[in-house]
Coordinates of C-alpha atoms in Angstrom, one line a residue:
Chain A
X1 CA 9.9 4.4 30.7
X2 CA 11.5 3.8 27.3
X3 CA 12.7 6.9 25.5
X4 CA 14.7 6.0 22.5
X5 CA 13.2 6.1 19.0
X6 CA 14.5 3.5 16.5
X7 CA 14.0 3.5 12.8
X8 CA 14.7 0.8 10.2
X9 CA 17.0 2.1 7.5
X10 CA 15.6 1.0 4.1
X11 CA 18.2 0.4 1.5
X12 CA 18.4 -1.5 -1.8
X13 CA 21.5 -2.1 -3.8
X14 CA 23.7 0.3 -1.9
X15 CA 21.2 3.2 -1.8
X16 CA 19.2 4.5 1.1
X17 CA 15.6 4.9 0.3
X18 CA 14.1 8.4 0.7
X19 CA 11.5 7.2 3.2
X20 CA 14.4 6.6 5.7
X21 CA 15.0 10.4 5.8
X22 CA 11.3 10.9 6.5
X23 CA 11.6 8.4 9.4
X24 CA 14.7 10.3 10.7
X25 CA 12.8 13.5 10.7
X26 CA 9.8 12.0 12.6
X27 CA 12.1 10.2 15.0
X28 CA 13.9 13.5 15.8
X29 CA 10.6 15.1 16.7
X30 CA 9.5 12.1 18.9
X31 CA 12.9 11.9 20.7
X32 CA 12.6 15.6 21.5
X33 CA 9.4 14.8 23.5
X34 CA 10.7 11.6 25.1
X35 CA 14.2 13.0 25.7
X36 CA 15.7 9.9 24.2
X37 CA 18.1 9.2 21.3
X38 CA 17.3 8.5 17.7
X39 CA 18.8 5.2 16.6
X40 CA 19.0 3.9 13.1
X41 CA 18.9 0.1 12.6
X42 CA 21.0 -0.8 9.7
X43 CA 21.0 -4.4 8.5
X44 CA 23.3 -5.5 5.7
X45 CA 26.6 -6.7 4.5
X46 CA 29.7 -4.5 4.3
X47 CA 27.9 -1.2 4.6
X48 CA 28.6 0.2 8.1
X49 CA 28.7 3.8 6.8
X50 CA 25.5 3.7 4.7
X51 CA 23.5 5.6 7.3
X52 CA 25.9 8.6 7.4
X53 CA 23.6 11.1 5.8
X54 CA 20.8 10.5 8.2
X55 CA 20.1 12.8 11.1
X56 CA 20.4 10.3 13.9
X57 CA 22.4 9.9 17.1
X58 CA 23.5 6.3 16.8
X59 CA 23.6 3.4 14.3
X60 CA 23.0 -0.2 15.5
X61 CA 24.5 -2.2 12.7
X62 CA 23.9 -5.9 12.1
X63 CA 26.4 -7.3 9.6
X64 CA 25.9 -10.7 7.8
X65 CA 26.0 -12.0 4.2
X66 CA 22.4 -13.2 4.6
X67 CA 21.4 -9.6 5.2
X68 CA 23.0 -8.3 2.0
X69 CA 19.6 -8.3 0.3
X70 CA 16.3 -7.6 2.0
X71 CA 14.0 -10.5 3.1
X72 CA 11.5 -10.1 5.9
X73 CA 12.7 -13.3 7.5
X74 CA 16.3 -12.3 7.9
X75 CA 15.4 -8.8 9.0
X76 CA 13.0 -10.1 11.7
X77 CA 15.8 -12.3 13.1
X78 CA 18.2 -9.3 13.1
X79 CA 15.6 -7.2 14.8
X80 CA 15.3 -9.9 17.5
X81 CA 19.0 -9.5 18.2
X82 CA 18.6 -5.7 18.5
X83 CA 15.6 -6.0 20.9
X84 CA 17.5 -8.4 23.1
X85 CA 19.6 -5.3 24.1
X86 CA 16.5 -3.5 25.4
X87 CA 13.3 -2.0 24.1
X88 CA 12.8 1.5 22.6
X89 CA 9.8 3.7 22.9
X90 CA 9.0 3.2 19.2
X91 CA 10.4 1.6 16.1
X92 CA 9.6 3.5 12.9
X93 CA 9.3 1.7 9.5
X94 CA 8.3 2.9 6.1
X95 CA 4.7 2.0 5.0
X96 CA 6.5 0.5 2.1
X97 CA 7.5 -2.8 0.4
X98 CA 10.2 -3.3 3.0
X99 CA 8.7 -1.7 6.1
X100 CA 5.3 -3.3 5.9
X101 CA 6.9 -6.8 5.3
X102 CA 8.7 -6.4 8.6
X103 CA 6.5 -4.4 11.0
X104 CA 3.5 -6.6 11.3
X105 CA 5.6 -9.8 11.6
X106 CA 7.6 -8.0 14.4
X107 CA 4.3 -7.0 16.1
X108 CA 3.4 -10.7 16.4
X109 CA 6.9 -12.0 17.2
X110 CA 7.6 -9.4 19.9
X111 CA 4.0 -8.8 21.0
X112 CA 4.2 -5.0 20.3
X113 CA 1.2 -3.0 19.0
X114 CA 1.6 -1.7 15.5
X115 CA 0.1 1.6 14.1
X116 CA -0.2 1.8 10.3
X117 CA -0.3 4.6 7.7
X118 CA 1.0 7.2 10.1
X119 CA 1.4 10.6 8.5
X120 CA 2.3 12.8 11.5
X121 CA 3.4 12.5 15.1
X122 CA 1.8 14.8 17.7
X123 CA 3.7 15.6 20.9
X124 CA 2.3 17.0 24.0
X125 CA 4.9 17.2 26.8
X126 CA 6.3 13.7 26.9
X127 CA 3.1 12.2 25.5
X128 CA 3.2 10.9 21.9
X129 CA 0.2 10.8 19.6
X130 CA -0.2 9.7 16.0
X131 CA -2.3 10.9 13.0
X132 CA -2.8 8.3 10.3
X133 CA -4.3 8.8 6.9
X134 CA -6.7 6.0 5.9
X135 CA -9.4 5.3 3.4
X136 CA -7.4 6.4 0.4
X137 CA -6.7 9.8 2.0
X138 CA -10.3 10.5 2.8
X139 CA -10.1 10.1 6.5
X140 CA -7.6 10.9 9.3
X141 CA -7.5 9.1 12.7
X142 CA -5.8 10.3 15.8
X143 CA -4.8 8.4 18.8
X144 CA -2.1 7.9 21.5
X145 CA 1.1 6.0 20.5
X146 CA 0.6 2.8 22.6
X147 CA 3.0 2.4 25.5
X148 CA 5.6 1.2 26.4
X149 CA 6.8 0.2 22.9
X150 CA 5.0 0.7 19.6
X151 CA 5.8 -0.2 16.0
X152 CA 4.7 2.3 13.4
X153 CA 4.7 2.4 9.6
X154 CA 5.0 5.9 8.2
X155 CA 3.6 7.1 4.8
X156 CA 5.4 9.7 2.8
X157 CA 4.1 13.3 2.9
X158 CA 4.1 14.0 6.6
X159 CA 7.7 15.0 6.9
X160 CA 10.1 16.5 4.4
X161 CA 13.0 14.1 3.7
X162 CA 15.4 17.1 3.9
X163 CA 14.5 17.5 7.6
X164 CA 16.0 14.0 8.2
X165 CA 19.3 14.7 6.5
X166 CA 22.5 15.6 8.4
X167 CA 26.0 15.4 6.9
X168 CA 27.6 14.0 10.0
X169 CA 29.1 10.7 11.0
X170 CA 27.0 9.1 13.7
X171 CA 28.5 6.5 16.1
X172 CA 28.2 3.0 14.7
X173 CA 27.7 0.2 17.2
X174 CA 28.0 -3.3 15.8
X175 CA 25.5 -5.8 17.1
X176 CA 26.3 -9.5 16.9
X177 CA 24.2 -11.2 14.1
X178 CA 21.7 -13.8 15.0
X179 CA 21.7 -17.3 13.5
X180 CA 20.9 -16.7 9.9
X181 CA 21.0 -20.2 8.4
X182 CA 18.0 -22.3 7.1
X183 CA 16.2 -19.3 5.7
X184 CA 13.0 -20.0 3.8
X185 CA 13.2 -16.8 1.6
X186 CA 16.0 -16.3 -0.9
X187 CA 16.6 -13.5 -3.4
X188 CA 17.1 -15.0 -6.9
X189 CA 17.6 -11.8 -9.0
X190 CA 16.7 -8.2 -9.4
X191 CA 14.9 -7.2 -12.6
X192 CA 15.1 -3.6 -13.8
X193 CA 12.0 -2.0 -15.3
X194 CA 11.8 -2.5 -19.0
X195 CA 13.8 0.1 -20.8
X196 CA 12.7 1.6 -24.1
X197 CA 9.4 3.0 -22.9
X198 CA 8.6 6.7 -22.5
X199 CA 10.6 8.2 -19.5
X200 CA 7.8 9.9 -17.6
X201 CA 10.2 11.6 -15.3
X202 CA 11.5 13.7 -18.3
X203 CA 8.2 14.8 -19.8
X204 CA 7.3 18.5 -19.2
X205 CA 3.6 17.7 -19.4
X206 CA 2.0 14.5 -18.0
X207 CA -1.6 13.3 -18.4
X208 CA -2.3 10.8 -15.7
X209 CA -5.2 8.4 -15.9
X210 CA -6.8 6.6 -13.0
X211 CA -9.8 4.4 -12.1
X212 CA -12.1 6.9 -13.8
X213 CA -10.9 5.5 -17.2
X214 CA -13.5 2.8 -17.7
X215 CA -12.4 1.2 -20.9
X216 CA -9.0 0.4 -22.2
X217 CA -10.1 1.5 -25.7
X218 CA -10.6 5.1 -24.4
X219 CA -6.9 5.3 -23.6
X220 CA -6.4 6.2 -27.3
X221 CA -8.3 9.5 -26.8
X222 CA -6.0 10.3 -23.9
X223 CA -2.9 9.4 -26.0
X224 CA -4.2 11.7 -28.8
X225 CA -4.5 14.5 -26.3
X226 CA -1.1 13.9 -24.9
X227 CA 0.6 14.0 -28.3
X228 CA -1.4 17.1 -29.3
X229 CA 0.0 18.8 -26.2
X230 CA 3.5 17.4 -26.4
X231 CA 3.2 15.4 -23.3
X232 CA 3.2 11.8 -22.1
X233 CA 0.6 9.5 -20.5
X234 CA 1.1 8.1 -17.0
X235 CA -1.2 6.4 -14.6
X236 CA -2.2 5.5 -11.0
X237 CA -2.1 2.0 -9.8
X238 CA -5.4 0.5 -10.9
X239 CA -4.6 1.2 -14.6
X240 CA -1.3 -0.6 -14.2
X241 CA -2.8 -3.5 -12.4
X242 CA -5.4 -3.9 -15.2
X243 CA -2.4 -4.2 -17.6
X244 CA -3.5 -1.2 -19.7
X245 CA -0.2 0.6 -19.3
X246 CA 3.2 -0.8 -18.3
X247 CA 4.6 -0.2 -14.8
X248 CA 7.1 2.2 -16.3
X249 CA 4.2 4.6 -16.5
X250 CA 3.2 4.3 -12.8
X251 CA 3.4 7.5 -10.7
X252 CA 3.6 7.1 -6.9
X253 CA 4.5 4.3 -4.6
X254 CA 6.1 1.4 -6.4
X255 CA 6.4 3.8 -9.3
X256 CA 8.1 7.0 -10.2
X257 CA 8.2 10.4 -8.6
X258 CA 7.6 13.0 -11.2
X259 CA 7.8 16.8 -11.3
X260 CA 6.5 18.0 -14.7
X261 CA 5.5 21.6 -15.3
X262 CA 2.0 20.5 -15.9
X263 CA 0.2 17.5 -14.4
X264 CA -3.3 16.8 -15.7
X265 CA -4.9 14.1 -13.4
X266 CA -7.9 12.4 -15.1
X267 CA -10.2 10.2 -13.0
X268 CA -7.7 10.0 -10.2
X269 CA -9.0 10.1 -6.6
X270 CA -5.8 11.2 -5.1
X271 CA -4.9 8.4 -2.7
X272 CA -1.7 9.2 -0.7
X273 CA 0.3 6.5 -2.6
X274 CA -0.3 8.4 -5.8
X275 CA 0.0 11.9 -4.5
X276 CA 3.5 11.2 -3.0
X277 CA 4.8 10.8 -6.5
X278 CA 3.3 13.9 -8.1
X279 CA 2.8 16.6 -5.5
X280 CA 5.9 18.6 -6.6
X281 CA 4.5 19.1 -10.1
X282 CA 4.2 22.7 -11.3
X283 CA 0.6 23.2 -12.2
X284 CA -1.8 20.5 -11.3
X285 CA -5.3 20.2 -12.9
X286 CA -7.6 17.5 -11.6
X287 CA -10.7 16.1 -13.2
X288 CA -13.0 13.9 -11.2
X289 CA -16.7 13.2 -10.9
X290 CA -16.4 13.1 -7.1
X291 CA -16.3 16.7 -5.8
X292 CA -14.9 15.4 -2.5
X293 CA -12.0 13.5 -4.1
X294 CA -8.7 14.2 -2.2
X295 CA -7.0 15.1 -5.5
X296 CA -8.7 18.5 -5.4
X297 CA -6.7 19.3 -2.2
X298 CA -3.5 18.9 -4.2
X299 CA -4.6 20.5 -7.4
X300 CA -4.6 24.2 -8.2
X301 CA -7.5 23.8 -10.7
X302 CA -10.3 21.3 -10.5
X303 CA -13.1 20.2 -12.8
X304 CA -16.1 18.2 -11.5
X305 CA -16.9 16.2 -14.6
X306 CA -16.4 12.9 -16.4
X307 CA -12.8 12.7 -17.6
X308 CA -13.7 11.4 -21.0
X309 CA -16.2 14.2 -21.7
X310 CA -13.4 16.7 -21.0
X311 CA -10.8 14.8 -23.0
X312 CA -13.2 14.8 -26.0
X313 CA -13.9 18.5 -25.5
X314 CA -10.2 19.3 -25.3
X315 CA -9.4 17.2 -28.4
X316 CA -12.2 19.0 -30.3
X317 CA -10.9 22.4 -29.2
X318 CA -7.4 21.5 -30.3
X319 CA -8.6 20.3 -33.7
X320 CA -10.5 23.5 -34.1
X321 CA -7.4 25.6 -33.3
X322 CA -5.4 23.6 -35.8
X323 CA -8.0 24.1 -38.5
X324 CA -7.9 27.9 -38.0
Chain B
X1 CA -1.8 -30.6 -5.8
X2 CA -1.4 -27.2 -4.2
X3 CA -3.7 -26.3 -1.4
X4 CA -4.3 -22.6 -1.7
X5 CA -6.3 -20.6 0.9
X6 CA -7.3 -17.0 0.3
X7 CA -8.4 -15.0 3.4
X8 CA -10.2 -12.0 2.1
X9 CA -12.0 -9.0 3.6
X10 CA -14.5 -6.3 2.6
X11 CA -13.8 -2.6 3.1
X12 CA -15.9 0.6 2.8
X13 CA -16.5 1.6 -0.8
X14 CA -14.6 4.9 -1.2
X15 CA -16.8 6.0 -4.0
X16 CA -19.4 6.9 -1.5
X17 CA -19.2 9.8 0.9
X18 CA -17.6 8.9 4.2
X19 CA -18.8 10.4 7.4
X20 CA -17.8 10.1 11.1
X21 CA -20.3 8.5 13.5
X22 CA -21.5 10.1 16.8
X23 CA -18.6 8.7 18.8
X24 CA -16.4 10.9 16.7
X25 CA -13.9 8.1 16.4
X26 CA -15.2 5.7 13.8
X27 CA -16.8 5.7 10.4
X28 CA -20.6 6.0 10.3
X29 CA -21.5 2.7 8.6
X30 CA -25.2 3.4 8.1
X31 CA -24.8 4.4 4.5
X32 CA -21.5 2.8 3.7
X33 CA -21.5 -0.2 1.4
X34 CA -18.8 -2.8 1.7
X35 CA -16.9 -4.1 -1.2
X36 CA -14.1 -6.7 -1.7
X37 CA -10.7 -5.2 -0.9
X38 CA -9.2 -4.7 -4.3
X39 CA -5.9 -6.4 -3.4
X40 CA -7.9 -9.4 -2.1
X41 CA -9.6 -9.5 -5.5
X42 CA -6.1 -9.8 -7.0
X43 CA -5.2 -12.5 -4.5
X44 CA -8.3 -14.5 -5.5
X45 CA -7.4 -14.1 -9.2
X46 CA -3.8 -15.2 -8.5
X47 CA -5.1 -18.3 -6.7
X48 CA -7.5 -19.2 -9.6
X49 CA -4.7 -18.6 -12.1
X50 CA -2.4 -21.0 -10.2
X51 CA -5.1 -23.6 -10.1
X52 CA -5.7 -23.3 -13.8
X53 CA -2.0 -23.5 -14.6
X54 CA -0.7 -26.2 -12.4
X55 CA -3.7 -27.7 -10.6
X56 CA -4.8 -27.0 -7.1
X57 CA -7.6 -26.5 -4.7
X58 CA -8.7 -23.0 -3.9
X59 CA -10.5 -22.0 -0.7
X60 CA -11.8 -18.5 -0.1
X61 CA -12.6 -17.4 3.4
X62 CA -14.2 -14.1 4.3
X63 CA -15.7 -12.7 7.5
X64 CA -19.5 -12.8 7.8
X65 CA -20.2 -9.2 7.0
X66 CA -22.8 -7.7 4.6
X67 CA -21.8 -8.7 1.1
X68 CA -19.8 -11.7 2.1
X69 CA -22.0 -14.2 0.3
X70 CA -21.7 -12.2 -3.0
X71 CA -17.9 -12.2 -2.7
X72 CA -17.9 -15.9 -2.2
X73 CA -20.3 -16.7 -5.0
X74 CA -18.3 -14.5 -7.4
X75 CA -15.2 -16.4 -6.3
X76 CA -16.9 -19.7 -7.0
X77 CA -18.0 -18.5 -10.4
X78 CA -14.3 -17.8 -11.1
X79 CA -13.3 -21.2 -10.1
X80 CA -12.9 -21.4 -6.3
X81 CA -13.5 -24.9 -4.9
X82 CA -14.4 -24.2 -1.3
X83 CA -16.3 -21.2 0.2
X84 CA -16.1 -20.4 3.9
X85 CA -17.6 -17.7 6.0
X86 CA -15.9 -16.8 9.2
X87 CA -18.7 -16.3 11.7
X88 CA -18.4 -14.2 14.8
X89 CA -19.3 -10.8 16.0
X90 CA -18.2 -8.2 13.5
X91 CA -20.9 -5.7 14.3
X92 CA -18.6 -3.2 16.0
X93 CA -15.8 -3.7 13.5
X94 CA -12.7 -5.8 14.0
X95 CA -9.0 -4.9 13.8
X96 CA -6.5 -6.8 11.7
X97 CA -4.8 -8.5 14.7
X98 CA -8.1 -10.1 15.7
X99 CA -9.1 -10.9 12.2
X100 CA -5.7 -12.6 11.5
X101 CA -6.1 -14.6 14.7
X102 CA -9.6 -15.7 13.6
X103 CA -8.4 -16.6 10.1
X104 CA -5.5 -18.4 11.8
X105 CA -7.9 -20.8 13.6
X106 CA -9.2 -21.9 10.2
X107 CA -5.8 -22.1 8.6
X108 CA -4.4 -24.3 11.3
X109 CA -7.0 -26.9 10.4
X110 CA -6.8 -26.6 6.7
X111 CA -3.1 -27.4 6.1
X112 CA -2.4 -24.9 3.3
X113 CA 0.6 -24.8 1.0
X114 CA 0.0 -21.2 0.0
X115 CA -1.9 -18.4 1.6
X116 CA -2.6 -15.5 -0.7
X117 CA -4.1 -12.3 0.7
X118 CA -4.2 -8.7 -0.4
X119 CA -1.0 -6.8 0.4
X120 CA -3.0 -4.2 2.3
X121 CA -6.4 -2.6 2.7
X122 CA -7.1 1.1 2.7
X123 CA -8.5 1.0 6.2
X124 CA -5.5 -0.9 7.8
X125 CA -4.6 0.7 11.1
X126 CA -2.9 -2.1 13.0
X127 CA -0.7 -3.8 10.4
X128 CA -1.7 -6.0 7.5
X129 CA -3.5 -9.3 7.7
X130 CA -0.9 -11.2 5.6
X131 CA 2.2 -10.6 7.7
X132 CA 0.2 -10.8 11.0
X133 CA -1.1 -14.2 9.8
X134 CA 2.4 -15.3 8.7
X135 CA 3.8 -14.3 12.1
X136 CA 1.2 -16.2 14.1
X137 CA 1.5 -19.3 11.9
X138 CA 5.3 -19.2 11.8
X139 CA 5.3 -19.1 7.9
X140 CA 7.6 -16.9 5.8
X141 CA 6.0 -13.8 4.3
X142 CA 6.6 -11.8 1.2
X143 CA 4.5 -8.7 0.4
X144 CA 4.0 -6.5 -2.7
X145 CA 3.9 -9.6 -4.8
X146 CA 3.0 -9.3 -8.5
X147 CA 3.5 -12.7 -10.0
X148 CA 3.8 -16.2 -8.6
X149 CA 5.3 -19.3 -10.2
X150 CA 5.1 -22.6 -8.3
X151 CA 8.2 -24.8 -8.0
X152 CA 8.6 -28.1 -6.1
X153 CA 8.1 -27.3 -2.4
X154 CA 8.5 -23.6 -3.0
X155 CA 7.2 -20.6 -5.1
X156 CA 9.1 -18.0 -7.0
X157 CA 7.5 -14.6 -6.6
X158 CA 8.1 -11.2 -8.0
X159 CA 8.2 -8.5 -5.3
X160 CA 7.8 -4.9 -6.2
X161 CA 10.1 -2.1 -5.0
X162 CA 9.8 1.6 -5.7
X163 CA 10.7 2.8 -9.2
X164 CA 9.6 -0.4 -10.9
X165 CA 12.4 -2.6 -9.6
X166 CA 11.4 -6.2 -9.1
X167 CA 13.0 -8.7 -6.8
X168 CA 12.6 -12.3 -7.8
X169 CA 12.5 -14.3 -4.6
X170 CA 12.2 -18.0 -3.9
X171 CA 10.0 -18.8 -0.9
X172 CA 9.6 -22.3 0.7
X173 CA 6.0 -23.3 1.3
X174 CA 3.9 -23.2 3.3
X175 CA 4.1 -19.4 2.9
X176 CA 1.9 -16.3 3.1
X177 CA 2.1 -13.9 0.1
X178 CA 0.7 -10.3 0.2
X179 CA -0.6 -9.8 -3.3
X180 CA -0.3 -6.4 -5.0
X181 CA -1.3 -7.5 -8.4
X182 CA -2.2 -10.9 -9.9
X183 CA -0.3 -12.1 -13.1
X184 CA -3.4 -11.0 -15.0
X185 CA -6.1 -8.5 -14.0
X186 CA -9.1 -10.0 -12.1
X187 CA -11.4 -11.5 -14.6
X188 CA -14.9 -10.3 -15.3
X189 CA -17.5 -12.9 -14.4
X190 CA -21.0 -12.7 -15.8
X191 CA -24.0 -12.4 -13.5
X192 CA -25.4 -15.6 -15.0
X193 CA -22.4 -17.5 -13.9
X194 CA -22.6 -16.0 -10.4
X195 CA -26.3 -17.0 -10.2
X196 CA -25.4 -20.5 -11.3
X197 CA -22.8 -20.6 -8.5
X198 CA -25.4 -19.5 -6.0
X199 CA -27.4 -22.6 -6.9
X200 CA -24.7 -25.1 -7.1
X201 CA -22.3 -24.2 -4.3
X202 CA -22.6 -24.2 -0.6
X203 CA -21.0 -21.8 1.9
X204 CA -19.5 -23.4 4.9
X205 CA -19.3 -21.6 8.2
X206 CA -16.3 -21.5 10.5
X207 CA -17.0 -20.1 13.9
X208 CA -14.1 -18.2 15.6
X209 CA -13.9 -16.1 18.7
X210 CA -12.0 -12.9 18.5
X211 CA -9.0 -12.9 20.9
X212 CA -9.6 -11.3 24.3
X213 CA -6.7 -9.0 23.9
X214 CA -6.3 -7.4 20.5
X215 CA -3.4 -5.1 20.2
X216 CA -4.6 -2.3 18.0
X217 CA -4.1 1.4 18.7
X218 CA -7.0 3.2 20.3
X219 CA -8.5 5.8 18.1
X220 CA -9.6 9.0 19.9
X221 CA -10.8 11.0 16.9
X222 CA -11.6 10.5 13.2
X223 CA -11.9 13.5 10.9
X224 CA -11.7 14.3 7.2
X225 CA -8.3 15.7 6.2
X226 CA -7.7 19.3 7.0
X227 CA -8.0 20.8 3.5
X228 CA -5.6 23.6 3.0
X229 CA -6.2 25.4 -0.2
X230 CA -8.6 23.5 -2.4
X231 CA -8.5 23.6 -6.1
X232 CA -10.2 26.5 -7.9
X233 CA -13.1 24.7 -9.6
X234 CA -13.6 25.6 -13.3
X235 CA -17.2 26.2 -14.1
X236 CA -19.3 26.5 -17.3
X237 CA -20.3 24.1 -20.1
X238 CA -17.7 21.6 -21.3
X239 CA -16.5 23.7 -24.2
X240 CA -16.0 26.7 -21.9
X241 CA -14.2 24.5 -19.4
X242 CA -12.0 23.0 -22.1
X243 CA -11.1 26.5 -23.3
X244 CA -10.1 27.5 -19.7
X245 CA -8.0 24.4 -19.4
X246 CA -6.1 25.2 -22.6
X247 CA -5.5 28.8 -21.4
X248 CA -4.1 27.5 -18.1
X249 CA -1.9 25.0 -20.1
X250 CA -0.8 27.8 -22.4
X251 CA 0.1 30.1 -19.4
X252 CA 2.1 27.2 -17.9
X253 CA 4.1 26.9 -21.0
X254 CA 2.5 24.0 -22.9
X255 CA 2.6 24.0 -26.7
X256 CA -1.2 24.6 -27.1

């Protein structure tokens, strides 16, 4: 029976992504049940020590210039080289731009089952179970981690990244790189987010708008409220995809993690990919017409009403206060 | 001319209340309505935009579930050239491995240059259709794509990373792209144009058998999230609620 728990270290431009620490924390819990080791898979060029801060027992390092920047194609080939050495009980990936690109492809290539959107692992003796959060955070599903080897993509929020840190120097074992010529995917360039816009990570008060905002024109009312309160406007994904606000204003996955003193969430349902970016805010007030919206599980205060009605009422009150 | 195929799927509308069925391990579909996966909507838009910019032929294929015809007619009204319904037994639900395999049987016959599909769906439990499809067809895959520019024999895509960082990647075609967002938001299409499409377009059917073995995880239990402490709900008329909000903001240190 396989016992080791592998995890793919996600890194970009020399920095390990926070999800990797979440994976390390989960792997440690799983390896406790299987009595195996936790092993970090590190693919890259000239970075053998990058996994040093991770709480893991061993690093399997594949070194090659073609692995300097992430592409799913090169990573899948490197993974093949790793799995030639033997199969683990599980390989953990982030449910992220990197992890999701690799995990499903690996599922087909190596014929392993894959479990998505995993939030928590459940252990019972040496038995491993998973709990995934689906339907935008509205449902949880529980099942057994398929045997003998399963691939899993983990969402943020189930394990604290701090639990996956350990300032030690794990053993690094180099694994011979596979053939990495004739690749069909090539990195051309990185583009930084546009500078010059409001830095939402610095605002003490954020007003976040989501799908509940029906018309782009109504954004002005929200901007008015933000400026009256000395805050900035940010958004969840649908508003960015509609092009109503630039991506620099996105909170959550693919966007920024924010910790303002006050977070006013307007018309935001509270999908996990948004919540992971704002859950550490001081006071969270949520406004949504759906009383079952998951955002009310995160917020301290909730209002079951249309966001625009409340924005107008707030603007009117502030006007009134100014007039006095 | 670029041959673009968009495998799309419908998902439960999250606006409605979701409940667990009597097995305790699946959604009760009795009152759930299905809508086009929002990322697939972006994939369709991206396909139409490419066709408009550089020429191409756009095929949209969806499984034969309730609402499939509406999705296909709306795609036709936006500019899709070929509409295909994947027929098979979807009554008991289908996992992404099986769905990818069934889409694959169509794609092997249709010789695509580019396959665009949504980067994920909110009910994904066994991986995503895009990379599963790419794996089974042996095509390269890039997900979290927000922007596609065709080149000669390849496409240049913008892949999103956390924090707003974009990686510009060149991908040789044929390829599968998991679309996060189209270059432009999905266009609105008037009901009259959809009605017209209903009259002037035909929906083909492609029969596919789900694979005998589909490697998804078995679900033992489904349940709504365990709510810890829920928010204190503010009650009263709007003005009263607004006053309460301002008091809370004031207490928290806002300049009210």
